[in-house]
PDB file of C-alpha atoms in Angstrom:
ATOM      1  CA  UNK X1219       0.000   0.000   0.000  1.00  0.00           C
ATOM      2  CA  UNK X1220       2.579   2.180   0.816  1.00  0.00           C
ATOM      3  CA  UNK X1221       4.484   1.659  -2.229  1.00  0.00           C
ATOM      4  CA  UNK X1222       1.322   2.787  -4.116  1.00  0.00           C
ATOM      5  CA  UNK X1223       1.471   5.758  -2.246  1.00  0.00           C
ATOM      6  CA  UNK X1224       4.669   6.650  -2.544  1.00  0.00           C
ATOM      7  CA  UNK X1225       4.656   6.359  -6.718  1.00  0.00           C
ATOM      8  CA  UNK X1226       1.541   8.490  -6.812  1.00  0.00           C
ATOM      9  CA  UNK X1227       2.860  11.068  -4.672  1.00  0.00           C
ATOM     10  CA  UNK X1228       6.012  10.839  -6.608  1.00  0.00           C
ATOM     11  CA  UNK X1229       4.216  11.393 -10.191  1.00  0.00           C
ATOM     12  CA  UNK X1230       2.551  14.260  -8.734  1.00  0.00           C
ATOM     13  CA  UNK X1231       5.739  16.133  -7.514  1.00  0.00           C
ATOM     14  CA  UNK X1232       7.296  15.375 -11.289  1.00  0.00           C
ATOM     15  CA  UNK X1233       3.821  16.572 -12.651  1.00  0.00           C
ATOM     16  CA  UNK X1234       4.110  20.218 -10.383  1.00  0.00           C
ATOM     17  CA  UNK X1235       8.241  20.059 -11.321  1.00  0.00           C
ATOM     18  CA  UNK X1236       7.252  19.785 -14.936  1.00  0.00           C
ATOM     19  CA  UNK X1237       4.131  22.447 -14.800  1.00  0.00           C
ATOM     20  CA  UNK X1238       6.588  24.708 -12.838  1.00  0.00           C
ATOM     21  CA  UNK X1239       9.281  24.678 -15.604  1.00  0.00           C
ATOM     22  CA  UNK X1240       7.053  25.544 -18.271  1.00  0.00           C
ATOM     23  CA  UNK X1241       5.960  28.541 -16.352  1.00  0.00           C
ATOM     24  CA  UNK X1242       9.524  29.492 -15.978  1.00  0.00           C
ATOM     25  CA  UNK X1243      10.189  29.052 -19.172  1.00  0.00           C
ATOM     26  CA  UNK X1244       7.075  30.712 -20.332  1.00  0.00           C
ATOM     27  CA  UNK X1245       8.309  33.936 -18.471  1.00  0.00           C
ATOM     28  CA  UNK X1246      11.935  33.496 -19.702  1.00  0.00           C
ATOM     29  CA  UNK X1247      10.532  33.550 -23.271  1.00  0.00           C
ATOM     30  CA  UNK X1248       8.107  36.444 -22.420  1.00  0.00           C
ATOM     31  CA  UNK X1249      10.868  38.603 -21.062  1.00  0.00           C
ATOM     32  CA  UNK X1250      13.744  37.687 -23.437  1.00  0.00           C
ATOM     33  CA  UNK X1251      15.571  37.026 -20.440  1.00  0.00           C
ATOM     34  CA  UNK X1252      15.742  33.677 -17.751  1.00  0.00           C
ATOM     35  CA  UNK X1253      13.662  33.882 -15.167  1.00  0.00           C
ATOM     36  CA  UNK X1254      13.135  31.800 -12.131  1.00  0.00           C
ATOM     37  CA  UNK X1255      10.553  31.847  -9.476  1.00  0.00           C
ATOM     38  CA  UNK X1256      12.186  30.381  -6.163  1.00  0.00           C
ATOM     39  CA  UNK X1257       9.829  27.746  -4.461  1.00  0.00           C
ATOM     40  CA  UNK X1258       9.373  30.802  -1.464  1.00  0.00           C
ATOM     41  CA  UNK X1259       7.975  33.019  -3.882  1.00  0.00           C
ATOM     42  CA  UNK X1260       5.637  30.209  -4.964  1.00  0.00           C
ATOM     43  CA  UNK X1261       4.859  29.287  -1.499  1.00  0.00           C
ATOM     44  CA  UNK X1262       4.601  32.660  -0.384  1.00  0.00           C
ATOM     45  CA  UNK X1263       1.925  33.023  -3.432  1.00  0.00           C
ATOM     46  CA  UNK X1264       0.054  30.082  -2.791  1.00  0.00           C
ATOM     47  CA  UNK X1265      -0.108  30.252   1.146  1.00  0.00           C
ATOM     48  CA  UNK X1266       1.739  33.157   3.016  1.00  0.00           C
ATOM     49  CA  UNK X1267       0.283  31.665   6.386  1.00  0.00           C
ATOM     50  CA  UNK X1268       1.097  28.442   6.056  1.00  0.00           C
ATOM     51  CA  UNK X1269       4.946  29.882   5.036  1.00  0.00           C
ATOM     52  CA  UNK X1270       5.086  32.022   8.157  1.00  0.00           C
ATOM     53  CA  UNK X1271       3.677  29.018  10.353  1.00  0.00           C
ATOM     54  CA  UNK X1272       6.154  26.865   8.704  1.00  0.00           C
ATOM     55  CA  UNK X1273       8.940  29.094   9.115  1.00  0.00           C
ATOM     56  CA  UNK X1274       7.724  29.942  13.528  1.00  0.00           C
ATOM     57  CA  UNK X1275       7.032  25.942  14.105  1.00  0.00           C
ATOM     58  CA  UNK X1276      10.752  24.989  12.551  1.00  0.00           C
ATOM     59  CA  UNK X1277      12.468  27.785  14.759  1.00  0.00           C
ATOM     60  CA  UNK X1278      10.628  26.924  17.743  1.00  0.00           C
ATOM     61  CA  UNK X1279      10.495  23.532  18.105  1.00  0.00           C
ATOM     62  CA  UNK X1280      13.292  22.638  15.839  1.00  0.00           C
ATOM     63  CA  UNK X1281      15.716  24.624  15.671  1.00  0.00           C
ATOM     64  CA  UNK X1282      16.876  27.988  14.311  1.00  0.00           C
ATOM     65  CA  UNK X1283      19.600  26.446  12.527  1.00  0.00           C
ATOM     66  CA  UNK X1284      17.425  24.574  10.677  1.00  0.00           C
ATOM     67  CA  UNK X1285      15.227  27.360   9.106  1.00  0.00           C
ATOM     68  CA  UNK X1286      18.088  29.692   8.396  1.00  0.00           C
ATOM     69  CA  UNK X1287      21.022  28.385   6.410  1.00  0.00           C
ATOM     70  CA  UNK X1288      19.148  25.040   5.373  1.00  0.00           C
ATOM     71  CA  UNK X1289      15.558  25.343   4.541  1.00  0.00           C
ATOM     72  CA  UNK X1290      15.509  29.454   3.421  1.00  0.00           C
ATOM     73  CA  UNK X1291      18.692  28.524   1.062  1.00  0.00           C
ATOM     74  CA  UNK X1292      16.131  25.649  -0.441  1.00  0.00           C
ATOM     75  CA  UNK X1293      13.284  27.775  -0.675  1.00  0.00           C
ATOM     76  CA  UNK X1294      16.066  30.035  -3.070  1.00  0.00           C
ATOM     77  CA  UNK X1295      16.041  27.615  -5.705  1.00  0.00           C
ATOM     78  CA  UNK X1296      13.145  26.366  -8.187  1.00  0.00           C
ATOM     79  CA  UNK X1297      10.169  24.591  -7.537  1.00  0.00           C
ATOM     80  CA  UNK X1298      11.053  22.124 -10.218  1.00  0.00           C
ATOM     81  CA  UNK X1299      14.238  21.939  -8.906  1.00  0.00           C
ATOM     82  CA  UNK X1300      12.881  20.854  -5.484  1.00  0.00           C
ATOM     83  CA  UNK X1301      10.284  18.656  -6.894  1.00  0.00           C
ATOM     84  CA  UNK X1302      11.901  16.820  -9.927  1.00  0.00           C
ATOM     85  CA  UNK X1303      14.178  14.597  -7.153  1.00  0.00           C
ATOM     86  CA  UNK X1304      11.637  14.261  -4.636  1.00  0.00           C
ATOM     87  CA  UNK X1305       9.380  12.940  -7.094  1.00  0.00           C
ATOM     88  CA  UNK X1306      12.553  10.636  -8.863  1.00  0.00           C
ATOM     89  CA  UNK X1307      12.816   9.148  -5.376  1.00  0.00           C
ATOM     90  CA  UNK X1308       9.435   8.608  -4.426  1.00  0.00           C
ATOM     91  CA  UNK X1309       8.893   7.007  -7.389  1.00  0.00           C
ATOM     92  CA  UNK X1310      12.028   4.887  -7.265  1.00  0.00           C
ATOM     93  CA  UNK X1311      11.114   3.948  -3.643  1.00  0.00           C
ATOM     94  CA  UNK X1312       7.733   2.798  -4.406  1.00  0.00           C
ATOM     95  CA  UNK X1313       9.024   0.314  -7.519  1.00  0.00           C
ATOM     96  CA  UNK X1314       7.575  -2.729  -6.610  1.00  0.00           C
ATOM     97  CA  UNK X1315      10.180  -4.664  -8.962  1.00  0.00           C
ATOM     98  CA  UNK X1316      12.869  -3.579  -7.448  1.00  0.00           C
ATOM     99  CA  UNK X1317      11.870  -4.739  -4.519  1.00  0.00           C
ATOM    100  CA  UNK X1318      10.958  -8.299  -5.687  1.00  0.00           C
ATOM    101  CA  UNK X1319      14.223  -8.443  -7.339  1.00  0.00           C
ATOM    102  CA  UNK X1320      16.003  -7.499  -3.802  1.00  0.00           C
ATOM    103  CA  UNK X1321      13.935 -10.556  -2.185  1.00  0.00           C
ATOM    104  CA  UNK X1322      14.603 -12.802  -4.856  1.00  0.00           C
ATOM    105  CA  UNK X1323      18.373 -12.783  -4.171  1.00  0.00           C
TER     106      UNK X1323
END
């Protein structure tokens, strides 16, 4: 079950990686110039309060550390950037063959 899980979750991060580079390069084209959205801006655009409540529960339970050089210096770089690997491992996680190959040996 989990497995299913895990490879639909997975084709939905590579479908919002792949929807989020077209936009980017919709803009870039548009603007005769690159131009990337960072996944904050995106974030920020979809849900400032669930940003800002992200951003308090990680610093106060967590750990400031955490928030500041780690997670803001993610949020820098592209959604489909973020996404595409996520969704590569999920995917690769929930392969059912590879798993009956790894109890067959």
């Amino acid at each position: 079950m989990f497995s299913f899980l895990a490879r639909v979750l997975g084709l939905w991060f590579i479908a919002i990686a792949l929807v989020s580079f077209v936009v980017d390069c919709t803009r870039s084209i548009a603007a005769s110039a690159w131009v990337i959205t960072p996944m904050g801006q995106v974030w920020f655009d979809i849900s400032p309060g669930t940003l800002n409540a992200a951003q308090a529960g990680v610093q106060r339970h967590i750990s400031p550390f955490l928030w500041d050089p780690i997670l803001q210096g993610l949020l820098q770089y592209p959604a489909w950037v973020i996404f595409t690997p996520l969704g590569l491992l999920l995917i690769w996680y929930g392969d059912r063959r590879r798993k009956l190959r790894a109890s067959l040996l």
